[in-house]
Amino acid sequence: MEDIDFTHPIHIHFIGIGGISMSGLAHILLDKGFVISGSDRAPSPLTQKLEKMGCRIHYPQAAENIEPGTDLIVYTAAIHPDNPEFKAALASGIPMATRAELLGSMMKQYRYSINVAGTHGKTTTTSMVSEILMAAGADPTLSIGGILDSIGSNVRVGKSDIFVAEACEYTNSFLSFFPTTSIILNVRPDHLDFFKNLDNIRASFREFARRLPDDGNLIINTDIENWTYFTEGLKCHVITFGSDPAVSDYSAKDITFGHDGCCSYTLLYKGKPGTRISLRVPGSHNVLNSLAAIAAVRQMNISDEAIQKGISNFTGAERRFQHKGVYHGAHVIDDYAHHPDEIKATLDTAAHVPHREIWLVFQPHLYSRTKLLMDQFADVMANGADHVILAKIYAARETDNLGISSQTLADAVNARGGDARYIDTFEGIEKFLSELPLDNDLLITMGAGNVYQIGDALLSGTK
């Protein structure tokens, strides 16, 4: 696509404007004076916010939504070729671009573009970087994959030349980006419907690292297996973080847990102790996320005072071990985890929070992911939760053609000594939970779909 120019606004139409990333990009462009239209399946809080800003949004997606005079049409990977609006867009001859191509073009408008990549932890680490920069008065523009409580949104439009964004690897999206600083948090098997195997994922992340300019910065986790594979031949600055201070520029020592599961630690830089960091989000995995954020902002000469303040300001992004309330004496937690590594991190976090038993209500996300990672899912659930309730698989972009269901996963958990059951409706799950003695338990709803609605229904008193 031809690069957009903030000084010359045009009319851009978004097919699927209600997504967390698409809505954020539309928000930024509206603020820059662009004419924005879009479409989605149904209204949502994100689309309603855009409409209040002057965006024209059509429901549902339809061929007639493509307006003459539109300069550019943007679509996501979730839009299939048989989508009527997508087909009409192709036939119109109007230039088209993916969401990733638009985001990459927008990055070029900023002097500093910080990209946060990794199989897990992107939203949390992006949020930490954001809070630190705001605490330092750096006035960044932000595009986050979740709602950040302090700004009440997933997007912030600043007036500086700093842009912070998540960089998703799915369909190689981040290879359309133009960062000046990149963070690689971890590289694990995921999105295997696209990548097929871990080697393909690693190759994609290596190509992402190679997109940095010679004067750019790569912040990388030394806990990644054979991490030097990603840095070989790079001319940019390489800054490391990780668990081992012997091989990492940034690491931590004297890690302690508070009663809420949040960690404090002494920051180490090249083995030398520095300031004390106190997190306000639970889980030991967030120590590494915070080290990555600190390493990135220190390349911009952000002070330790601003780092401490920003880290303290971050109390969590929406759907990241989010405490929703108390139901029948149980603390209701909601979490976006949908990969075995993420589930393990969340359950490890829960283990450090006072409780009697852990009830995990999990909604698998995608048939392909569930089938390909079945053993890993079953292992972490059997070992990390006292009881597991499985909802129907959330299909998202897929169709059920792999011959599995959540019952398959329940059987695998039980074969490992766990206690799992499949209940095929949210109403059934809510009724089951409403009849349990839950006093002093943790009730965790988990998944990338709409499983959070179960906890909301229980807490609202409808069940």
Coordinates of C-alpha atoms in Angstrom, one line a residue:
M1 CA 0.0 0.0 0.0
E2 CA 1.0 3.6 -0.4
D3 CA 2.0 5.1 2.9
I4 CA -0.5 7.3 4.6
D5 CA 0.5 10.8 5.7
F6 CA -0.9 12.4 8.8
T7 CA -0.6 15.8 7.2
H8 CA -2.9 14.7 4.3
P9 CA -6.0 12.9 5.7
I10 CA -8.0 10.6 3.4
H11 CA -11.2 8.5 3.7
I12 CA -10.4 5.0 5.0
H13 CA -13.0 2.3 5.4
F14 CA -12.5 -0.5 7.9
I15 CA -14.1 -4.0 7.3
G16 CA -14.4 -5.4 10.8
I17 CA -13.9 -2.1 12.6
G18 CA -15.1 -3.4 16.0
G19 CA -11.9 -5.5 16.8
I20 CA -9.7 -4.2 19.6
S21 CA -6.8 -3.3 17.2
M22 CA -8.9 -2.1 14.3
S23 CA -11.0 0.2 16.5
G24 CA -7.8 1.6 18.0
L25 CA -6.3 2.5 14.7
A26 CA -9.5 4.1 13.6
H27 CA -9.5 6.1 16.8
I28 CA -6.0 7.5 16.1
L29 CA -6.8 8.3 12.5
L30 CA -10.1 10.1 13.5
D31 CA -8.0 12.2 15.9
K32 CA -5.7 13.1 13.0
G33 CA -8.5 14.4 10.9
F34 CA -9.1 11.3 8.7
V35 CA -12.6 10.5 7.4
I36 CA -13.3 7.0 8.8
S37 CA -16.2 4.6 8.0
G38 CA -16.5 1.0 8.8
S39 CA -18.6 -2.1 9.4
D40 CA -19.1 -4.9 11.8
R41 CA -21.5 -7.7 12.7
A42 CA -23.2 -5.8 15.6
P43 CA -22.7 -2.7 17.7
S44 CA -20.3 -2.9 20.7
P45 CA -18.9 -0.5 23.2
L46 CA -15.9 0.0 20.9
T47 CA -17.9 0.8 17.9
Q48 CA -20.3 3.1 19.8
K49 CA -17.3 5.1 21.1
L50 CA -16.1 5.5 17.5
E51 CA -19.5 6.6 16.4
K52 CA -19.5 9.3 19.1
M53 CA -16.2 10.5 17.5
G54 CA -17.9 10.9 14.1
C55 CA -17.2 7.5 12.5
R56 CA -19.9 6.1 10.2
I57 CA -20.4 2.4 11.0
H58 CA -22.7 0.0 9.1
Y59 CA -24.2 -3.1 10.7
P60 CA -23.9 -5.8 9.4
Q61 CA -21.2 -6.2 6.8
A62 CA -22.7 -5.8 3.3
A63 CA -21.6 -5.0 -0.3
E64 CA -23.4 -1.7 -0.3
N65 CA -21.2 -0.4 2.6
I66 CA -18.4 0.3 0.1
E67 CA -18.9 3.9 -0.7
P68 CA -17.7 5.7 -3.8
G69 CA -14.9 8.2 -3.0
T70 CA -13.3 5.9 -0.4
D71 CA -9.5 6.2 -0.7
L72 CA -8.4 3.0 1.1
I73 CA -10.1 -0.1 2.5
V74 CA -8.6 -2.0 5.4
Y75 CA -9.5 -5.5 6.5
T76 CA -8.3 -8.1 9.1
A77 CA -7.3 -11.7 8.8
A78 CA -10.7 -12.7 10.2
I79 CA -12.4 -11.5 7.0
H80 CA -12.8 -14.4 4.7
P81 CA -12.7 -14.1 0.8
D82 CA -16.4 -15.0 0.6
N83 CA -17.4 -12.0 2.8
P84 CA -19.7 -9.9 0.6
E85 CA -18.2 -6.6 1.6
F86 CA -14.7 -7.9 1.0
K87 CA -15.8 -9.1 -2.5
A88 CA -17.4 -5.8 -3.2
A89 CA -14.2 -4.0 -2.1
L90 CA -12.1 -6.1 -4.5
A91 CA -14.5 -5.4 -7.3
S92 CA -14.5 -1.6 -6.6
G93 CA -10.8 -1.2 -7.5
I94 CA -10.2 0.9 -4.4
P95 CA -6.8 0.3 -2.9
M96 CA -6.9 -2.3 -0.1
A97 CA -4.6 -3.1 2.8
T98 CA -4.5 -5.4 5.8
R99 CA -4.7 -4.1 9.3
A100 CA -1.0 -4.9 9.7
E101 CA 0.0 -3.0 6.6
L102 CA -1.9 0.1 7.8
L103 CA -0.4 -0.2 11.3
G104 CA 3.1 -0.5 9.8
S105 CA 2.5 2.6 7.6
M106 CA 1.3 4.5 10.7
M107 CA 4.5 3.6 12.6
K108 CA 6.5 5.5 9.9
Q109 CA 4.9 8.7 11.1
Y110 CA 6.7 8.5 14.4
R111 CA 10.4 8.9 15.3
Y112 CA 10.3 6.2 17.9
S113 CA 8.2 3.1 17.4
I114 CA 8.2 0.5 20.2
N115 CA 6.9 -2.9 19.2
V116 CA 6.1 -5.6 21.8
A117 CA 6.2 -9.1 20.4
G118 CA 6.0 -12.6 21.9
T119 CA 3.7 -15.6 22.1
H120 CA 2.5 -14.4 25.5
G121 CA 2.6 -11.3 27.7
K122 CA 2.3 -8.7 24.9
T123 CA -0.7 -6.7 26.4
T124 CA 0.8 -6.6 29.9
T125 CA 4.2 -5.6 28.8
T126 CA 2.9 -3.0 26.3
S127 CA 0.8 -1.6 29.2
M128 CA 3.8 -1.4 31.5
V129 CA 5.9 0.4 28.8
S130 CA 2.9 2.8 28.4
E131 CA 2.5 3.5 32.1
I132 CA 6.2 4.3 32.5
L133 CA 6.3 6.6 29.5
M134 CA 3.2 8.4 30.7
A135 CA 4.7 8.7 34.2
A136 CA 7.8 10.3 32.6
G137 CA 5.6 12.9 30.8
A138 CA 6.6 11.5 27.4
D139 CA 3.1 11.8 26.0
P140 CA 3.1 8.6 23.8
T141 CA 0.5 7.4 21.4
L142 CA -0.6 3.9 22.4
S143 CA -2.2 0.9 20.6
I144 CA -2.8 -1.9 23.2
G145 CA -4.5 -5.2 22.8
G146 CA -6.6 -4.8 25.9
I147 CA -8.3 -2.1 27.9
L148 CA -5.8 -0.2 30.1
D149 CA -7.6 0.9 33.3
S150 CA -5.7 4.2 33.7
I151 CA -6.8 5.5 30.3
G152 CA -10.1 3.6 30.2
S153 CA -9.3 2.5 26.6
N154 CA -7.0 0.4 24.4
V155 CA -5.7 3.5 22.7
R156 CA -4.3 6.9 23.6
V157 CA -3.3 9.7 21.2
G158 CA -0.3 11.7 22.3
K159 CA 1.4 14.7 20.9
S160 CA 5.0 13.3 21.0
D161 CA 6.9 11.3 18.3
I162 CA 6.6 8.1 20.4
F163 CA 4.3 5.2 19.3
V164 CA 3.9 2.0 21.4
A165 CA 2.1 -1.0 19.9
E166 CA 1.7 -4.7 20.3
A167 CA 3.2 -6.8 17.5
C168 CA 1.2 -10.0 16.8
E169 CA 2.9 -12.8 14.9
Y170 CA -0.2 -14.5 13.6
T171 CA -0.2 -14.6 9.7
N172 CA 3.2 -12.9 10.0
S173 CA 1.5 -9.6 10.7
F174 CA 4.4 -8.1 12.5
L175 CA 6.5 -8.4 9.4
S176 CA 4.6 -5.4 8.0
F177 CA 5.8 -3.2 10.9
F178 CA 8.6 -0.6 11.1
P179 CA 9.8 -0.5 14.7
T180 CA 12.8 1.3 16.1
T181 CA 12.7 -0.7 19.3
S182 CA 11.4 -4.3 19.4
I183 CA 10.8 -6.5 22.4
I184 CA 10.7 -10.3 22.1
L185 CA 9.2 -11.8 25.3
N186 CA 9.1 -15.5 24.4
V187 CA 8.7 -17.7 21.4
R188 CA 6.5 -20.8 21.9
P189 CA 4.2 -23.0 19.8
D190 CA 1.0 -21.2 19.0
H191 CA -1.2 -20.3 16.0
L192 CA -0.2 -23.7 14.6
D193 CA -3.1 -23.5 12.1
F194 CA -0.9 -21.0 10.3
F195 CA 2.7 -21.8 11.3
K196 CA 2.5 -25.6 11.4
N197 CA 5.5 -26.0 13.8
L198 CA 7.8 -24.2 16.2
D199 CA 10.6 -23.9 13.6
N200 CA 8.3 -21.8 11.4
I201 CA 7.4 -19.6 14.4
R202 CA 11.0 -19.0 15.3
A203 CA 11.9 -18.1 11.7
S204 CA 9.1 -15.5 11.7
F205 CA 10.4 -14.0 14.9
R206 CA 13.9 -13.9 13.5
E207 CA 12.7 -12.0 10.5
F208 CA 10.8 -9.6 12.8
A209 CA 14.1 -8.9 14.6
R210 CA 15.8 -8.2 11.2
R211 CA 13.3 -5.4 10.5
L212 CA 15.1 -3.1 13.0
P213 CA 17.3 -0.4 11.6
D214 CA 21.0 -0.5 12.4
D215 CA 20.5 2.1 15.2
G216 CA 17.5 0.4 16.6
N217 CA 17.2 -1.7 19.8
L218 CA 16.2 -5.4 20.2
I219 CA 15.2 -6.3 23.7
I220 CA 15.2 -10.1 24.0
N221 CA 14.6 -12.7 26.7
T222 CA 17.6 -15.0 27.3
D223 CA 15.3 -17.7 28.7
I224 CA 14.2 -18.4 25.1
E225 CA 15.8 -21.6 23.9
N226 CA 18.8 -20.8 21.7
W227 CA 18.0 -17.1 21.9
T228 CA 21.1 -16.1 19.9
Y229 CA 19.4 -17.6 16.8
F230 CA 17.4 -14.4 16.7
T231 CA 20.3 -12.0 17.1
E232 CA 23.0 -13.5 14.8
G233 CA 24.1 -11.0 12.2
L234 CA 22.1 -8.1 13.6
K235 CA 23.7 -4.6 13.5
C236 CA 21.2 -3.1 15.9
H237 CA 21.8 -2.8 19.6
V238 CA 20.9 -6.0 21.5
I239 CA 19.8 -5.7 25.1
T240 CA 18.9 -8.8 27.1
F241 CA 16.7 -9.7 30.0
G242 CA 16.0 -12.9 31.8
S243 CA 16.2 -15.2 34.8
D244 CA 20.0 -15.7 34.8
P245 CA 22.0 -12.5 35.7
A246 CA 25.1 -14.2 34.3
V247 CA 23.8 -14.0 30.7
S248 CA 21.3 -11.1 30.9
D249 CA 21.8 -7.4 31.0
Y250 CA 18.6 -7.0 33.1
S251 CA 17.5 -9.5 35.7
A252 CA 16.1 -9.7 39.2
K253 CA 17.1 -11.0 42.7
D254 CA 15.5 -11.1 46.1
I255 CA 12.0 -11.8 44.6
T256 CA 9.3 -11.8 47.3
F257 CA 5.5 -12.4 47.0
G258 CA 2.9 -10.3 48.7
H259 CA -0.4 -11.7 50.1
D260 CA -2.0 -10.7 46.8
G261 CA 0.4 -12.7 44.7
C262 CA 2.3 -9.6 43.5
C263 CA 6.1 -9.7 43.4
S264 CA 8.8 -7.2 44.5
Y265 CA 12.4 -7.6 43.5
T266 CA 15.8 -5.8 43.3
L267 CA 16.6 -4.8 39.7
L268 CA 19.9 -6.0 38.5
Y269 CA 21.7 -4.4 35.6
K270 CA 24.8 -6.3 34.4
G271 CA 24.8 -8.1 37.8
K272 CA 24.8 -4.9 39.8
P273 CA 21.8 -4.2 42.2
G274 CA 19.8 -1.1 41.6
T275 CA 16.3 0.1 42.6
R276 CA 13.6 -1.9 44.2
I277 CA 10.7 -2.7 42.0
S278 CA 7.2 -3.5 43.4
L279 CA 4.6 -4.9 41.0
R280 CA 0.9 -4.4 41.4
V281 CA -0.1 -7.2 39.1
P282 CA 0.2 -10.8 40.4
G283 CA 2.4 -13.6 39.1
S284 CA 6.1 -14.3 38.9
H285 CA 5.9 -14.2 35.1
N286 CA 5.3 -10.5 35.4
V287 CA 8.8 -10.0 36.8
L288 CA 10.1 -10.9 33.3
N289 CA 7.5 -8.7 31.6
S290 CA 8.5 -5.8 33.8
L291 CA 12.2 -6.4 33.1
A292 CA 11.5 -6.2 29.3
A293 CA 9.6 -2.9 29.8
I294 CA 12.3 -1.4 31.9
A295 CA 15.0 -2.4 29.4
A296 CA 13.1 -0.7 26.6
V297 CA 12.4 2.6 28.3
R298 CA 16.0 2.9 29.7
Q299 CA 17.1 3.1 26.0
M300 CA 15.1 6.3 26.0
N301 CA 16.9 7.7 29.1
I302 CA 13.7 7.4 31.3
S303 CA 14.6 7.9 35.0
D304 CA 14.4 5.2 37.7
E305 CA 11.9 7.4 39.4
A306 CA 9.5 7.4 36.4
I307 CA 10.0 3.6 36.0
Q308 CA 9.0 3.0 39.7
K309 CA 6.0 5.3 39.4
G310 CA 4.9 3.8 36.1
I311 CA 5.2 0.2 37.3
S312 CA 3.3 1.2 40.4
N313 CA 0.6 2.8 38.3
F314 CA 0.0 -0.4 36.4
T315 CA -2.7 -2.4 38.2
G316 CA -3.5 -4.7 35.3
A317 CA -5.1 -4.7 31.9
E318 CA -8.7 -5.9 31.5
R319 CA -9.0 -9.7 31.5
R320 CA -5.5 -10.3 32.9
F321 CA -6.0 -12.0 36.3
Q322 CA -8.8 -9.4 36.8
H323 CA -10.6 -9.6 40.1
K324 CA -14.3 -9.2 39.3
G325 CA -15.9 -9.6 42.7
V326 CA -17.0 -12.2 45.3
Y327 CA -19.7 -14.9 44.6
H328 CA -20.8 -17.2 47.4
G329 CA -17.6 -16.5 49.2
A330 CA -15.4 -17.2 46.2
H331 CA -13.2 -14.6 44.6
V332 CA -14.1 -14.4 40.9
I333 CA -11.1 -13.9 38.6
D334 CA -11.2 -13.5 34.9
D335 CA -8.2 -14.1 32.6
Y336 CA -7.6 -14.1 28.8
A337 CA -5.2 -17.1 28.9
H338 CA -5.9 -19.5 26.0
H339 CA -2.6 -21.3 25.5
P340 CA -1.1 -23.9 27.9
D341 CA 1.9 -21.7 28.8
E342 CA -0.5 -18.8 29.7
I343 CA -2.8 -21.1 31.6
K344 CA 0.2 -22.4 33.7
A345 CA 1.3 -18.9 34.4
T346 CA -2.2 -17.9 35.6
L347 CA -2.6 -21.0 37.7
D348 CA 0.9 -20.5 39.2
T349 CA -0.2 -17.0 40.1
A350 CA -3.4 -18.3 41.7
A351 CA -1.3 -20.7 43.8
H352 CA 0.2 -17.7 45.6
V353 CA -3.2 -16.2 46.4
P354 CA -4.8 -17.5 49.6
H355 CA -7.6 -19.9 48.8
R356 CA -9.2 -23.3 49.6
E357 CA -9.7 -24.7 46.2
I358 CA -9.3 -23.5 42.6
W359 CA -12.3 -23.9 40.2
L360 CA -11.2 -23.3 36.6
V361 CA -13.9 -22.5 34.0
F362 CA -12.1 -22.8 30.7
Q363 CA -13.4 -22.0 27.2
P364 CA -11.0 -23.5 24.6
H365 CA -10.2 -21.2 21.8
L366 CA -10.0 -22.7 18.3
Y367 CA -10.4 -26.4 17.3
S368 CA -6.9 -26.5 15.8
R369 CA -5.2 -25.1 18.9
T370 CA -7.1 -27.5 21.2
K371 CA -6.3 -30.5 19.1
L372 CA -2.6 -29.7 18.5
L373 CA -1.9 -28.8 22.1
M374 CA -4.3 -31.3 23.8
D375 CA -1.6 -33.0 25.9
Q376 CA -0.2 -29.7 27.2
F377 CA -3.7 -28.3 28.0
A378 CA -4.5 -31.5 29.9
D379 CA -1.2 -31.5 31.8
V380 CA -1.4 -27.9 33.1
M381 CA -5.1 -28.2 34.1
A382 CA -4.7 -31.5 35.9
N383 CA -1.8 -30.2 37.9
G384 CA -2.8 -26.6 38.5
A385 CA -6.6 -26.7 39.3
D386 CA -8.6 -28.6 41.8
H387 CA -11.6 -28.7 39.5
V388 CA -12.0 -27.9 35.8
I389 CA -15.2 -27.0 34.0
L390 CA -15.0 -26.9 30.2
A391 CA -17.2 -24.8 28.1
K392 CA -17.9 -25.5 24.4
I393 CA -14.9 -24.6 22.1
Y394 CA -15.0 -21.0 20.9
A395 CA -14.6 -21.5 17.1
A396 CA -13.7 -17.9 16.2
R397 CA -12.4 -18.0 12.6
E398 CA -12.7 -21.9 12.3
T399 CA -15.3 -24.5 11.7
D400 CA -15.7 -27.8 13.5
N401 CA -14.1 -30.3 11.2
L402 CA -11.4 -31.9 13.4
G403 CA -13.6 -34.3 15.3
I404 CA -12.9 -33.0 18.8
S405 CA -14.9 -31.3 21.5
S406 CA -14.3 -30.0 25.0
Q407 CA -15.4 -33.5 26.2
T408 CA -12.2 -34.8 24.5
L409 CA -10.1 -32.4 26.7
A410 CA -12.1 -33.3 29.8
D411 CA -11.3 -36.9 29.2
A412 CA -7.6 -36.1 28.9
V413 CA -7.6 -34.1 32.1
N414 CA -9.3 -36.9 34.0
A415 CA -6.9 -39.5 32.6
R416 CA -4.1 -37.5 34.3
G417 CA -5.9 -37.6 37.7
G418 CA -7.7 -34.3 37.4
D419 CA -11.3 -33.5 38.0
A420 CA -12.9 -32.2 34.8
R421 CA -16.3 -32.1 33.3
Y422 CA -17.8 -30.6 30.1
I423 CA -21.0 -28.6 30.3
D424 CA -22.1 -27.4 26.9
T425 CA -24.0 -24.2 27.8
F426 CA -23.1 -21.1 29.9
E427 CA -26.5 -21.4 31.6
G428 CA -25.6 -25.0 32.6
I429 CA -22.3 -23.9 34.0
E430 CA -23.8 -21.1 35.9
K431 CA -26.5 -23.4 37.4
F432 CA -23.8 -26.0 38.4
L433 CA -21.7 -23.3 40.1
S434 CA -24.6 -21.8 41.9
E435 CA -25.2 -25.0 43.7
L436 CA -21.7 -25.4 45.0
P437 CA -20.2 -24.5 48.4
L438 CA -17.5 -22.0 47.2
D439 CA -16.5 -20.2 50.4
N440 CA -12.8 -19.2 50.3
D441 CA -12.3 -20.7 46.8
L442 CA -10.9 -19.0 43.7
L443 CA -13.3 -19.2 40.7
I444 CA -11.4 -18.4 37.5
T445 CA -13.1 -17.9 34.2
M446 CA -10.5 -18.2 31.4
G447 CA -10.3 -18.0 27.7
A448 CA -10.0 -15.7 24.7
G449 CA -13.7 -15.9 23.9
N450 CA -16.8 -14.7 25.8
V451 CA -16.4 -17.0 28.9
Y452 CA -16.2 -13.9 31.1
Q453 CA -19.9 -13.7 30.8
I454 CA -20.3 -16.6 33.2
G455 CA -18.6 -14.7 36.0
D456 CA -20.5 -11.5 35.2
A457 CA -23.9 -13.4 35.3
L458 CA -23.1 -15.0 38.6
L459 CA -22.0 -11.7 40.2
S460 CA -25.0 -9.8 38.8
G461 CA -27.2 -12.1 40.7
T462 CA -29.0 -13.5 37.7
K463 CA -27.9 -17.0 38.8

